[in-house]
Coordinates of C-alpha atoms and ligand atoms in Angstrom, one line a residue:
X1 CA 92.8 88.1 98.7
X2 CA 88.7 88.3 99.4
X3 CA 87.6 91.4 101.6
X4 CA 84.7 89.7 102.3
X5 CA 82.6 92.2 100.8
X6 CA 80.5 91.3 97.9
X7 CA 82.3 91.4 94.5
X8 CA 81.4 94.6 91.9
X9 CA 80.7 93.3 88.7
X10 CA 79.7 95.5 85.5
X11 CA 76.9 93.5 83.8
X12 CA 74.9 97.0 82.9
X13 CA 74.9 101.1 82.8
X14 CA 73.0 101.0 86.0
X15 CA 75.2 99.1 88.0
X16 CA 77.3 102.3 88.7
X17 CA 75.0 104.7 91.1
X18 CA 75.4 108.3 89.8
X19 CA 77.9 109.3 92.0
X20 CA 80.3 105.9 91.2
X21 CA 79.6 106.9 87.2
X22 CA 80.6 110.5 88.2
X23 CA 84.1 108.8 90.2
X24 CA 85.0 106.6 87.0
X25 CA 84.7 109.2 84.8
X26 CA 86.8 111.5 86.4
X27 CA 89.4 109.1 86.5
X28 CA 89.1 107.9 83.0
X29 CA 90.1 111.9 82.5
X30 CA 92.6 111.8 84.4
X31 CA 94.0 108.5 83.1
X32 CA 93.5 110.0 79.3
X33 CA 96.3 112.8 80.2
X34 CA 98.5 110.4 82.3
X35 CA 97.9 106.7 81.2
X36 CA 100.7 105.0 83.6
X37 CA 99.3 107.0 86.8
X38 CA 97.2 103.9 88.4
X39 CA 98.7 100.5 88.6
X40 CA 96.5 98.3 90.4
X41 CA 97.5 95.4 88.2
X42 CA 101.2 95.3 89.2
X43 CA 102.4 92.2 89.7
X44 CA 102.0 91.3 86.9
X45 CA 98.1 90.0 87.9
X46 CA 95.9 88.6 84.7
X47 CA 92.5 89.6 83.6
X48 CA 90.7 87.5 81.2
X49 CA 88.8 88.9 78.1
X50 CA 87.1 86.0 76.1
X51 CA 85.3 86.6 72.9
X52 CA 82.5 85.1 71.6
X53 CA 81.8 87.4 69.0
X54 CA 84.4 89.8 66.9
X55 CA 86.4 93.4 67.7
X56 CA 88.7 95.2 67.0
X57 CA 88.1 98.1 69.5
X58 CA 87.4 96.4 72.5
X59 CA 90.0 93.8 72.3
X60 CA 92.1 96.3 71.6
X61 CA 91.3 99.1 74.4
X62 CA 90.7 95.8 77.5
X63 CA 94.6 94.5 76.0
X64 CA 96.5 97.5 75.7
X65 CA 94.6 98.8 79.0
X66 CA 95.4 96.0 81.1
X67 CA 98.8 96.1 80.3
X68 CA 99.6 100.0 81.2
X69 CA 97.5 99.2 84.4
X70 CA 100.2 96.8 85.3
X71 CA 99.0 93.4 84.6
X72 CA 98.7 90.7 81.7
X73 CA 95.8 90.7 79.6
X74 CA 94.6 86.9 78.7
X75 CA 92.3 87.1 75.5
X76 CA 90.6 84.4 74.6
X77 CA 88.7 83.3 72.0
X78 CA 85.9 80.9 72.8
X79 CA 85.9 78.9 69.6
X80 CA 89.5 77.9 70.6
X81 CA 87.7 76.9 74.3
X82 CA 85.3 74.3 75.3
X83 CA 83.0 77.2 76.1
X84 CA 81.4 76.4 72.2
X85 CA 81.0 72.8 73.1
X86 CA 79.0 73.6 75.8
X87 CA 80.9 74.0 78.9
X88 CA 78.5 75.4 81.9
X89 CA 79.5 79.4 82.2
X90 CA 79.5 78.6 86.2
X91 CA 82.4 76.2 85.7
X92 CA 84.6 78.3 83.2
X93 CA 84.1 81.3 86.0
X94 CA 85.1 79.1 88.8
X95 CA 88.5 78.2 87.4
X96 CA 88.9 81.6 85.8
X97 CA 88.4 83.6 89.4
X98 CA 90.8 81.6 91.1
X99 CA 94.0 83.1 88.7
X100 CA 92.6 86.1 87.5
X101 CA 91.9 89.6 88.6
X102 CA 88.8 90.3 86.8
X103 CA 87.1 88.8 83.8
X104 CA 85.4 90.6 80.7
X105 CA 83.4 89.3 78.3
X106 CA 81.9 90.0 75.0
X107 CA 78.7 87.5 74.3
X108 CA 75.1 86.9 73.3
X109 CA 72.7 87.0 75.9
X110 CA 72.8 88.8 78.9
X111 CA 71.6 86.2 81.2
X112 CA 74.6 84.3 80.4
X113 CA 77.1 87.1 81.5
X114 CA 75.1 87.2 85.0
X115 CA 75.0 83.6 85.5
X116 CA 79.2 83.6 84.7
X117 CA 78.7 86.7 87.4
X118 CA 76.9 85.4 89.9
X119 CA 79.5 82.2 90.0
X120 CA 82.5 84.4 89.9
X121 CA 84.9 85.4 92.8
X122 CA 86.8 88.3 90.9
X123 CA 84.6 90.9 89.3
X124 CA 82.7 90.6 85.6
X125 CA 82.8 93.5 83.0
X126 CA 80.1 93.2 79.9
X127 CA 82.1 93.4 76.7
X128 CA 79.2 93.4 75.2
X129 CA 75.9 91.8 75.1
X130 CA 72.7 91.7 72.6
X131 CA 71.1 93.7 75.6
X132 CA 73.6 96.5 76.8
X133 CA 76.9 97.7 75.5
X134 CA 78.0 99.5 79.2
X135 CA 81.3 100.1 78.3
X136 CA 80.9 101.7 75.3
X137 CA 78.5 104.0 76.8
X138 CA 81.2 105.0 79.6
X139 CA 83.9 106.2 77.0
X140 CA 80.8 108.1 75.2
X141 CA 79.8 109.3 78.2
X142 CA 83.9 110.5 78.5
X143 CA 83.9 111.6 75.0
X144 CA 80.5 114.3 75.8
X145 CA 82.3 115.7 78.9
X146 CA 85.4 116.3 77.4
X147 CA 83.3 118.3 74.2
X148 CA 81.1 120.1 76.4
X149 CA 83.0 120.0 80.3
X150 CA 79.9 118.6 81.8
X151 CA 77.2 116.2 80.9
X152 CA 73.9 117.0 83.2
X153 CA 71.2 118.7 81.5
X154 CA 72.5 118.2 78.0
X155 CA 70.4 116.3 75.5
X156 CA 71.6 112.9 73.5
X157 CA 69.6 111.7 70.7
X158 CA 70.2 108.0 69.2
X159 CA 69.0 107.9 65.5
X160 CA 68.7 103.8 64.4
X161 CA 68.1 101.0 65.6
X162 CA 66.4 101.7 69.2
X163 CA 66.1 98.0 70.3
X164 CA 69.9 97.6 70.0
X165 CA 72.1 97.6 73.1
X166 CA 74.0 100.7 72.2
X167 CA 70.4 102.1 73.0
X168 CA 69.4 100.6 76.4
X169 CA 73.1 101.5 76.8
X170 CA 72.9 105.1 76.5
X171 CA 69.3 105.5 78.1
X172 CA 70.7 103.4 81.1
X173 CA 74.0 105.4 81.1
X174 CA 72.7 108.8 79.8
X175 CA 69.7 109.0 82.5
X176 CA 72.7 108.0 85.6
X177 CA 74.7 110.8 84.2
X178 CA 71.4 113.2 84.3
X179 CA 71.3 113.5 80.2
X180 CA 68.1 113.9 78.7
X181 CA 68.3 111.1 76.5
X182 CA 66.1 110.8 73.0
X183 CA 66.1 107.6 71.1
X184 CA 64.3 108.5 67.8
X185 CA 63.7 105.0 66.1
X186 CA 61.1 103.2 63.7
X187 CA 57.9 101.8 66.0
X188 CA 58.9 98.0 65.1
X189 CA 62.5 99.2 66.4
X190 CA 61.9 100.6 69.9
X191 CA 63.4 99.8 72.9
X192 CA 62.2 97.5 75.5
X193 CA 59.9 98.9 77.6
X194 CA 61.5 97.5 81.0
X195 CA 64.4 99.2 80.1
X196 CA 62.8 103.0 79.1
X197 CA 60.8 102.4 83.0
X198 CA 64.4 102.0 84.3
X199 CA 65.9 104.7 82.7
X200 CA 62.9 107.0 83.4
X201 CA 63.1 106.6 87.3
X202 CA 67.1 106.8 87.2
X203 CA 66.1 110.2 85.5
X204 CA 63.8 110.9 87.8
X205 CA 66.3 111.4 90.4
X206 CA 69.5 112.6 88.5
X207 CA 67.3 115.6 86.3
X208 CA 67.3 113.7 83.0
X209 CA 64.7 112.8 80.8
X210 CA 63.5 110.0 78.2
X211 CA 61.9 110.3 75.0
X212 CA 61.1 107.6 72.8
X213 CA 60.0 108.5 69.1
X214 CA 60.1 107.5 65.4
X215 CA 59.9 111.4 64.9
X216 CA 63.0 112.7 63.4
X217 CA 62.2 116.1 63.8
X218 CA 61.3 115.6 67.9
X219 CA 64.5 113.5 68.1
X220 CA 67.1 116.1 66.4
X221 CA 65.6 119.5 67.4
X222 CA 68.6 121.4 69.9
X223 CA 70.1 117.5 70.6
X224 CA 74.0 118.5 71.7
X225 CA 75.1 115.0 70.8
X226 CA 73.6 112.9 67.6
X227 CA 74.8 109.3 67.7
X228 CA 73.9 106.0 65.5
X229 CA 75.2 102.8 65.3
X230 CA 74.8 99.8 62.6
X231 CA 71.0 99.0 61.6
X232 CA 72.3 95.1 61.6
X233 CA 74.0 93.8 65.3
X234 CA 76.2 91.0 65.3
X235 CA 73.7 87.9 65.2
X236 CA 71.5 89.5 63.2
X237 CA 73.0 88.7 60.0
X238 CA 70.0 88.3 57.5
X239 CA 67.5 90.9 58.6
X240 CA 69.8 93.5 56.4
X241 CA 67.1 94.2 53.8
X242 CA 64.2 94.0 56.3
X243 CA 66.1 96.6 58.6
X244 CA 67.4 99.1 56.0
X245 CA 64.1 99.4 54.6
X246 CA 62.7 101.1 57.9
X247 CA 66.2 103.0 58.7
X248 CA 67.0 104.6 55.8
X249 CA 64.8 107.7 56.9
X250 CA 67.2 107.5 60.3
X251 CA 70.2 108.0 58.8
X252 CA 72.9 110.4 60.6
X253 CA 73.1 113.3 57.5
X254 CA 73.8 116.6 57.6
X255 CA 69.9 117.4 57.5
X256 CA 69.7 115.6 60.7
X257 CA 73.0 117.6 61.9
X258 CA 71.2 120.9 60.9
X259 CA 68.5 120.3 63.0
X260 CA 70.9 120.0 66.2
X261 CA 72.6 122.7 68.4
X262 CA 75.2 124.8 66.7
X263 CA 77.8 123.3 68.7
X264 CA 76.3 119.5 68.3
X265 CA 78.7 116.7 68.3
X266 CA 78.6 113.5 66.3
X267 CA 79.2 109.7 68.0
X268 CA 79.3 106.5 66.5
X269 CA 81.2 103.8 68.2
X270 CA 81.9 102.3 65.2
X271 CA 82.8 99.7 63.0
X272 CA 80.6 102.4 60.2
X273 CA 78.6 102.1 57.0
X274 CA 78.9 105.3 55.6
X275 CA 76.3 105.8 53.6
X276 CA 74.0 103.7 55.4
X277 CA 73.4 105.1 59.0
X278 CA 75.8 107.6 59.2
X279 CA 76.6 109.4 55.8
X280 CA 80.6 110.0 55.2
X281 CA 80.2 113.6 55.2
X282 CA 79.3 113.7 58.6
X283 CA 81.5 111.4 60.1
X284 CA 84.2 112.7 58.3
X285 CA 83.2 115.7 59.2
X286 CA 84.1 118.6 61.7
X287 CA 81.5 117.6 64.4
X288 CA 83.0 114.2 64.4
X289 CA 84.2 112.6 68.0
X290 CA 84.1 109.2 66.7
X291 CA 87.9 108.8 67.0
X292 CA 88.0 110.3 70.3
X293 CA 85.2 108.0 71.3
X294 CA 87.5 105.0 70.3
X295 CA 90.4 106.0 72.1
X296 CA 88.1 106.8 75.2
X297 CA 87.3 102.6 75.4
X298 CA 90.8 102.6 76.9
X299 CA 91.0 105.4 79.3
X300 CA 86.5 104.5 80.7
X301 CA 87.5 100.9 81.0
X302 CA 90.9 101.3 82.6
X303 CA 89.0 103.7 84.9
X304 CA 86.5 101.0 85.5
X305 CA 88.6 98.0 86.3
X306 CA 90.4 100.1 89.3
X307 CA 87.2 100.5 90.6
X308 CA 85.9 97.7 90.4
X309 CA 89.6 96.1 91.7
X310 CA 89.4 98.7 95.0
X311 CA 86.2 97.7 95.9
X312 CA 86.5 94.2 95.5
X313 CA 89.8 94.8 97.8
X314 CA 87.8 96.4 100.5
Ligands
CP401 N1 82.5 99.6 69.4 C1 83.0 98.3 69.6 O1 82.6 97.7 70.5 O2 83.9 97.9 68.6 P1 84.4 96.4 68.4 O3 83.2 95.6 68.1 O4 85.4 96.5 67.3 O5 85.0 96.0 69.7

């Protein structure tokens, strides 16, 4: 039943003010030590989660999450849809809104995921776009504070590929959460500039910081978290060789790891190329949370669709 309020939708990091980031993350912890305590899905009510490009994680975490919050998790595949033959977005979020909770979805470009959005009556989570990786960046943001028991004022670097949506993910997410956020990344592979202006006034009010720089040494110096992800997105199948090339010197190793706080932890959200931008020694290694991280997709996103499902109930 509509409240009449508008609906919540999670399209990017900065849709949650800092204090709403601060709320879900709190009870993602609290969900991580009790995983049946909220069940806002009783019923049982459905939540779509279509796919238009592949996981293991998220389809994972948004199935087995939906289903310990009560409800039925309907994953779909959109090669097995009429979505591929060119179905308007607007039409396949009208029909899904009127029998589901909530819709997620994992796709290409952003502007898609707000046009399905902006046509939807239940609220829209980003699975994952070319542009943003929100929900990624929540469990990471989950994995730091249970490492370190806070998150403001500690310093994230991003070693890779800094136009990737893991990036604009964690300078959107890290400045909310008041991180001083570092993405250290080849010139040709910087972020886009729209998104290091937003991040930079969101930092501007929570204490945080941004630094963009192909430096290594700038980037890694005292960082308390070092995280990477693949040099090649999904879509981007070809540039390999190109990519590599310039990456290679932004590889996660343990010089890199040196060059951190004692304490520093490691993240990638994985799927990994050791040896490529993480070596195996360090993500098999002690300062490791990538496993953590993984498991934390459940718990953030869990946390997530209760808030999203109690505002849209008013
Ligand atoms: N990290 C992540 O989103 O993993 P999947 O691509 O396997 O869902």
């Amino acid at each position: 039943m509509s409240s009449g309020r508008p609906v919540r939708h999670f399209l990017r990091d900065d849709d949650l003010s800092a204090a709403e980031q601060a709320r879900v993350l709190a009870l993602a912890a609290e969900l991580a030590t009790n995983r049946l305590a909220r069940r806002p899905l009783d019923g049982p009510r459905a939540v779509a989660v279509l796919f238009d490009k592949p996981s293991l994680r998220t389809r994972v975490s948004f199935s087995v999450g939906i289903a310990e919050l009560g409800g039925y998790p309907l994953v779909i595949d959109a090669g097995g849809t009429h979505a591929g033959r060119g179905e308007a977005v607007e039409d396949v979020a009208r029909v899904l809104s009127r029998q589901v909770a909530a819709i997620a979805w994992r796709t290409f470009a952003q502007d898609q995921l707000a046009a399905m959005a902006a046509a939807s009556r239940v609220p829209v989570v980003n699975a994952l776009t070319n542009e943003f990786h929100p929900c990624q960046v929540l469990a990471d943001l989950l994995t730091i504070q249970q490492a370190y028991g806070r998150l403001a004022g500690l310093t994230l670097t991003f070693l890779g590929d800094g136009s990737s949506n893991m990036a604009h993910s964690y300078l959107l997410g890290g400045a909310t959460a008041g991180l001083h956020v570092r993405i250290c990344a080849p010139a040709a592979y910087w972020p886009s500039a729209d998104v290091v202006a937003t991040a930079a006034a969101i930092a501007g009010r929570t204490g945080g910081s941004v630094l963009v720089t192909a430096d290594t040494a700038a980037g890694c110096t005292d960082a308390d978290v070092l995280a990477t992800d693949v040099w090649t997105s999904m879509g981007q199948e070809g540039q390999e060789g190109a990519r590599s090339e310039v990456m290679v010197p932004y590889s996660l190793d343990a010089a890199k790891l040196a060059a951190a706080s004692a304490y520093c932890r490691v993240l990638h959200c994985l799927p990994a190329h050791r040896g490529q931008e993480i070596t195996a020694e360090v993500i098999d290694g002690p300062a490791s949370l990538v496993f953590e991280q993984s498991e934390n997709r459940l718990h953030a996103q869990k946390a997530l669709l209760c808030f999203l499902l109690e505002q849209a109930a008013g």
